[in-house]
């Protein structure tokens, strides 16, 4: 079965600073990978996804993520954070086959606080 | 237009009651899901339906029963509610089992 670890529970950055949120996964083959964002009291919004192909994927709101097979990582980055980016971010892994086919497994989330 | 909608948004009820949460999607997707997000924000899949057929059924108490009257709807019925059922329940849908999942706004269930 697949698993996801987001090592940072809470990150604080200043507005305008760069951001990197870490995500490590465990899966026997190449999984599908996603980043979702959840604002307080809201549902989850998809930021970006990786299925195959180019390992650097671009998403909405200026976010990007890079799939690194050798490190089993899919870190989320943004060059300049805006105050409106303050939210909770979830990394998720999906299995393209096997017994976990169709199941999306989420990490525990990283809360992002942005200081003015 | 809301892609995935849930009703109600908030649900407060007493222990032992039976309640239902409704979900509808207008994306034309074939697959729908129920997730539970606990107080620590941990999100875990409960059920998945594909073309009205139950595909994923995680280790969930029998008190929870999903019902899919058609491909656009997936309802969650909970019998004999317990304190531990308090959580936010999210509905999601996708074109297929391995496609991007789109989430509803969530239903915050509080059991007193």
Tab-separated table of C-alpha atoms in Angstrom:
chain	number	residue	atom	x	y	z
A	1	UNK	CA	0.000	0.000	0.000
A	2	UNK	CA	1.136	3.525	-0.681
A	3	UNK	CA	1.904	6.150	1.961
A	4	UNK	CA	2.684	9.858	2.018
A	5	UNK	CA	4.731	11.894	4.474
A	6	UNK	CA	4.727	15.645	4.767
A	7	UNK	CA	7.581	16.288	7.221
A	8	UNK	CA	6.612	19.874	8.039
A	9	UNK	CA	3.429	20.323	10.052
A	10	UNK	CA	3.640	24.109	10.055
A	11	UNK	CA	5.693	26.547	7.968
A	12	UNK	CA	5.844	30.304	8.334
A	13	UNK	CA	7.195	32.565	5.600
A	14	UNK	CA	7.180	36.277	4.912
A	15	UNK	CA	5.160	37.637	2.040
A	16	UNK	CA	7.303	37.749	-1.074
A	17	UNK	CA	9.638	34.998	0.120
A	18	UNK	CA	10.052	31.722	-1.711
A	19	UNK	CA	8.331	28.575	-0.517
A	20	UNK	CA	9.012	24.866	-0.650
A	21	UNK	CA	6.696	22.294	0.921
A	22	UNK	CA	8.056	18.796	1.165
A	23	UNK	CA	6.308	15.579	0.259
A	24	UNK	CA	7.751	12.070	0.298
A	25	UNK	CA	5.873	9.009	-0.816
A	26	UNK	CA	6.234	5.270	-0.612
A	27	UNK	CA	5.016	3.147	-3.512
A	28	UNK	CA	6.481	0.280	-5.489
A	29	UNK	CA	6.146	1.899	-8.896
A	30	UNK	CA	5.529	5.383	-10.248
A	31	UNK	CA	2.370	6.702	-8.628
A	32	UNK	CA	0.065	9.521	-9.535
A	33	UNK	CA	0.853	12.569	-7.392
A	34	UNK	CA	-1.246	15.544	-6.432
A	35	UNK	CA	-1.106	18.702	-4.374
A	36	UNK	CA	-4.326	20.100	-2.965
A	37	UNK	CA	-4.917	23.276	-0.944
A	38	UNK	CA	-7.568	23.732	1.726
A	39	UNK	CA	-8.507	27.163	3.037
A	40	UNK	CA	-10.216	27.348	6.438
A	41	UNK	CA	-13.746	25.973	6.263
A	42	UNK	CA	-13.385	25.129	2.601
A	43	UNK	CA	-13.059	22.021	0.503
A	44	UNK	CA	-9.905	20.875	-1.242
A	45	UNK	CA	-8.797	22.588	-4.421
A	46	UNK	CA	-6.404	20.912	-6.831
A	47	UNK	CA	-3.169	22.858	-7.339
A	48	UNK	CA	-1.387	20.500	-9.693
A	49	UNK	CA	-0.884	16.858	-10.577
A	50	UNK	CA	1.709	14.505	-11.999
A	51	UNK	CA	0.720	11.468	-14.011
A	52	UNK	CA	3.659	10.949	-16.348
A	53	UNK	CA	6.030	12.796	-18.644
A	54	UNK	CA	7.789	16.019	-17.693
A	55	UNK	CA	8.795	15.798	-14.044
A	56	UNK	CA	8.345	19.528	-13.457
A	57	UNK	CA	4.654	20.347	-13.418
A	58	UNK	CA	3.036	23.748	-13.336
A	59	UNK	CA	-0.144	24.426	-11.439
A	60	UNK	CA	-2.517	27.205	-10.606
A	61	UNK	CA	-1.675	30.306	-8.572
A	62	UNK	CA	1.988	30.211	-9.615
A	63	UNK	CA	2.777	26.887	-7.934
A	64	UNK	CA	4.991	24.194	-9.383
A	65	UNK	CA	6.160	20.788	-8.206
A	66	UNK	CA	8.957	18.482	-9.229
A	67	UNK	CA	8.729	14.700	-9.213
A	68	UNK	CA	12.052	13.123	-8.238
A	69	UNK	CA	11.879	9.361	-8.560
A	70	UNK	CA	15.302	8.802	-6.954
A	71	UNK	CA	14.206	10.655	-3.822
A	72	UNK	CA	10.555	9.530	-3.852
A	73	UNK	CA	9.613	13.156	-3.513
A	74	UNK	CA	7.143	15.586	-4.998
A	75	UNK	CA	7.924	18.957	-3.418
A	76	UNK	CA	5.749	21.992	-4.015
A	77	UNK	CA	7.370	25.355	-4.733
A	78	UNK	CA	6.422	28.945	-5.279
A	79	UNK	CA	8.975	31.698	-5.980
A	80	UNK	CA	7.087	34.492	-4.218
A	81	UNK	CA	4.374	33.852	-1.651
A	82	UNK	CA	1.288	36.042	-1.365
A	83	UNK	CA	-0.722	36.555	1.835
A	84	UNK	CA	-3.649	34.772	0.172
A	85	UNK	CA	-1.562	31.593	-0.032
A	86	UNK	CA	-2.010	31.038	3.707
A	87	UNK	CA	-3.861	27.718	3.945
A	88	UNK	CA	-3.251	24.030	4.533
A	89	UNK	CA	-1.572	22.036	1.798
A	90	UNK	CA	-2.024	18.334	1.212
A	91	UNK	CA	0.105	16.026	-0.871
A	92	UNK	CA	-1.630	12.894	-2.157
A	93	UNK	CA	-0.568	9.753	-3.981
A	94	UNK	CA	-2.746	7.556	-6.152
A	95	UNK	CA	-2.003	4.034	-7.314
A	96	UNK	CA	-2.298	3.314	-11.052
A	97	UNK	CA	-2.764	-0.389	-10.314
A	98	UNK	CA	-2.562	-3.130	-7.743
A	99	UNK	CA	-4.639	-3.581	-4.632
A	100	UNK	CA	-4.721	0.155	-3.977
A	101	UNK	CA	-6.037	0.955	-7.437
A	102	UNK	CA	-8.201	4.049	-7.333
A	103	UNK	CA	-7.362	4.952	-3.729
A	104	UNK	CA	-5.970	8.390	-3.017
A	105	UNK	CA	-3.775	8.493	0.091
A	106	UNK	CA	-3.183	11.876	1.669
A	107	UNK	CA	-0.368	13.222	3.761
A	108	UNK	CA	-1.111	14.831	7.102
A	109	UNK	CA	-0.969	18.320	5.670
A	110	UNK	CA	1.288	21.360	6.075
A	111	UNK	CA	-0.155	24.566	7.451
A	112	UNK	CA	1.296	27.642	5.764
A	113	UNK	CA	1.294	30.963	7.617
A	114	UNK	CA	2.296	34.096	5.719
A	115	UNK	CA	3.614	37.139	7.599
A	116	UNK	CA	3.130	40.573	6.027
B	1	UNK	CA	-22.147	26.440	-11.121
B	2	UNK	CA	-20.932	24.270	-8.276
B	3	UNK	CA	-19.198	21.159	-9.590
B	4	UNK	CA	-19.520	18.990	-6.477
B	5	UNK	CA	-22.083	20.026	-3.895
B	6	UNK	CA	-22.962	18.599	-0.501
B	7	UNK	CA	-25.878	19.121	1.843
B	8	UNK	CA	-26.022	20.016	4.591
B	9	UNK	CA	-22.883	22.067	5.219
B	10	UNK	CA	-23.264	21.685	8.981
B	11	UNK	CA	-25.002	18.900	10.884
B	12	UNK	CA	-25.351	18.831	14.658
B	13	UNK	CA	-27.111	15.861	16.179
B	14	UNK	CA	-27.372	13.688	19.264
B	15	UNK	CA	-25.712	10.343	19.830
B	16	UNK	CA	-27.808	7.442	18.621
B	17	UNK	CA	-29.561	9.363	15.860
B	18	UNK	CA	-29.544	8.408	12.168
B	19	UNK	CA	-28.532	11.033	9.615
B	20	UNK	CA	-27.789	11.361	5.921
B	21	UNK	CA	-25.448	13.557	3.909
B	22	UNK	CA	-26.146	14.140	0.233
B	23	UNK	CA	-23.685	14.697	-2.586
B	24	UNK	CA	-24.262	15.692	-6.179
B	25	UNK	CA	-21.835	16.324	-9.023
B	26	UNK	CA	-22.588	17.983	-12.352
B	27	UNK	CA	-19.273	17.149	-14.000
B	28	UNK	CA	-20.542	14.042	-15.783
B	29	UNK	CA	-18.075	11.903	-13.849
B	30	UNK	CA	-18.495	8.156	-13.428
B	31	UNK	CA	-16.759	7.821	-10.052
B	32	UNK	CA	-17.668	9.293	-6.687
B	33	UNK	CA	-16.074	9.054	-3.248
B	34	UNK	CA	-16.616	9.728	0.430
B	35	UNK	CA	-13.718	10.838	2.629
B	36	UNK	CA	-13.552	11.513	6.358
B	37	UNK	CA	-11.331	14.286	7.727
B	38	UNK	CA	-10.762	13.949	11.461
B	39	UNK	CA	-9.941	16.624	14.003
B	40	UNK	CA	-6.238	16.399	13.137
B	41	UNK	CA	-7.089	17.123	9.488
B	42	UNK	CA	-6.148	13.575	8.458
B	43	UNK	CA	-8.103	12.726	5.308
B	44	UNK	CA	-9.013	9.103	4.694
B	45	UNK	CA	-11.076	7.458	1.986
B	46	UNK	CA	-14.205	5.606	3.078
B	47	UNK	CA	-16.016	4.514	-0.086
B	48	UNK	CA	-15.886	4.801	-3.832
B	49	UNK	CA	-18.589	4.133	-6.421
B	50	UNK	CA	-17.988	3.707	-10.118
B	51	UNK	CA	-21.066	3.754	-12.347
B	52	UNK	CA	-23.244	3.148	-9.290
B	53	UNK	CA	-21.190	0.111	-8.284
B	54	UNK	CA	-19.304	-0.022	-4.975
B	55	UNK	CA	-15.607	-0.254	-5.811
B	56	UNK	CA	-13.755	0.776	-2.665
B	57	UNK	CA	-15.023	-0.058	0.799
B	58	UNK	CA	-12.440	0.719	3.432
B	59	UNK	CA	-12.560	-0.462	7.016
B	60	UNK	CA	-15.590	1.539	8.034
B	61	UNK	CA	-18.228	0.532	10.626
B	62	UNK	CA	-21.379	-1.050	9.214
B	63	UNK	CA	-23.291	1.930	10.562
B	64	UNK	CA	-22.046	3.825	7.501
B	65	UNK	CA	-23.856	2.957	4.290
B	66	UNK	CA	-23.355	4.723	0.967
B	67	UNK	CA	-26.128	4.829	-1.588
B	68	UNK	CA	-25.798	5.838	-5.225
B	69	UNK	CA	-29.212	6.336	-6.862
B	70	UNK	CA	-27.539	7.425	-10.097
B	71	UNK	CA	-24.075	8.382	-11.357
B	72	UNK	CA	-24.480	12.010	-10.304
B	73	UNK	CA	-25.395	11.313	-6.687
B	74	UNK	CA	-23.735	9.543	-3.790
B	75	UNK	CA	-25.353	9.795	-0.384
B	76	UNK	CA	-23.952	8.715	2.957
B	77	UNK	CA	-26.275	7.373	5.618
B	78	UNK	CA	-25.049	6.945	9.165
B	79	UNK	CA	-26.958	4.903	11.749
B	80	UNK	CA	-26.647	5.131	15.516
B	81	UNK	CA	-24.283	8.077	15.502
B	82	UNK	CA	-21.392	8.029	17.972
B	83	UNK	CA	-19.206	10.800	19.373
B	84	UNK	CA	-16.279	9.524	17.296
B	85	UNK	CA	-18.199	10.131	14.093
B	86	UNK	CA	-17.722	13.868	14.564
B	87	UNK	CA	-15.616	14.979	11.603
B	88	UNK	CA	-15.776	16.732	8.274
B	89	UNK	CA	-17.039	14.474	5.494
B	90	UNK	CA	-15.988	15.246	1.942
B	91	UNK	CA	-17.544	13.997	-1.231
B	92	UNK	CA	-15.427	13.881	-4.397
B	93	UNK	CA	-15.830	12.804	-7.996
B	94	UNK	CA	-13.566	11.887	-10.887
B	95	UNK	CA	-13.923	10.744	-14.457
B	96	UNK	CA	-12.363	7.390	-13.637
B	97	UNK	CA	-10.657	5.723	-10.708
B	98	UNK	CA	-7.214	7.083	-11.598
B	99	UNK	CA	-8.252	10.562	-12.700
B	100	UNK	CA	-8.121	13.810	-10.779
B	101	UNK	CA	-10.629	13.961	-7.942
B	102	UNK	CA	-12.689	17.105	-7.420
B	103	UNK	CA	-13.908	17.735	-3.903
B	104	UNK	CA	-17.077	19.181	-2.487
B	105	UNK	CA	-17.072	21.846	0.250
B	106	UNK	CA	-17.481	19.311	3.057
B	107	UNK	CA	-20.112	18.592	5.716
B	108	UNK	CA	-19.100	19.263	9.303
B	109	UNK	CA	-20.829	16.659	11.473
B	110	UNK	CA	-20.935	17.224	15.226
B	111	UNK	CA	-22.318	14.489	17.439
B	112	UNK	CA	-23.256	15.594	20.967
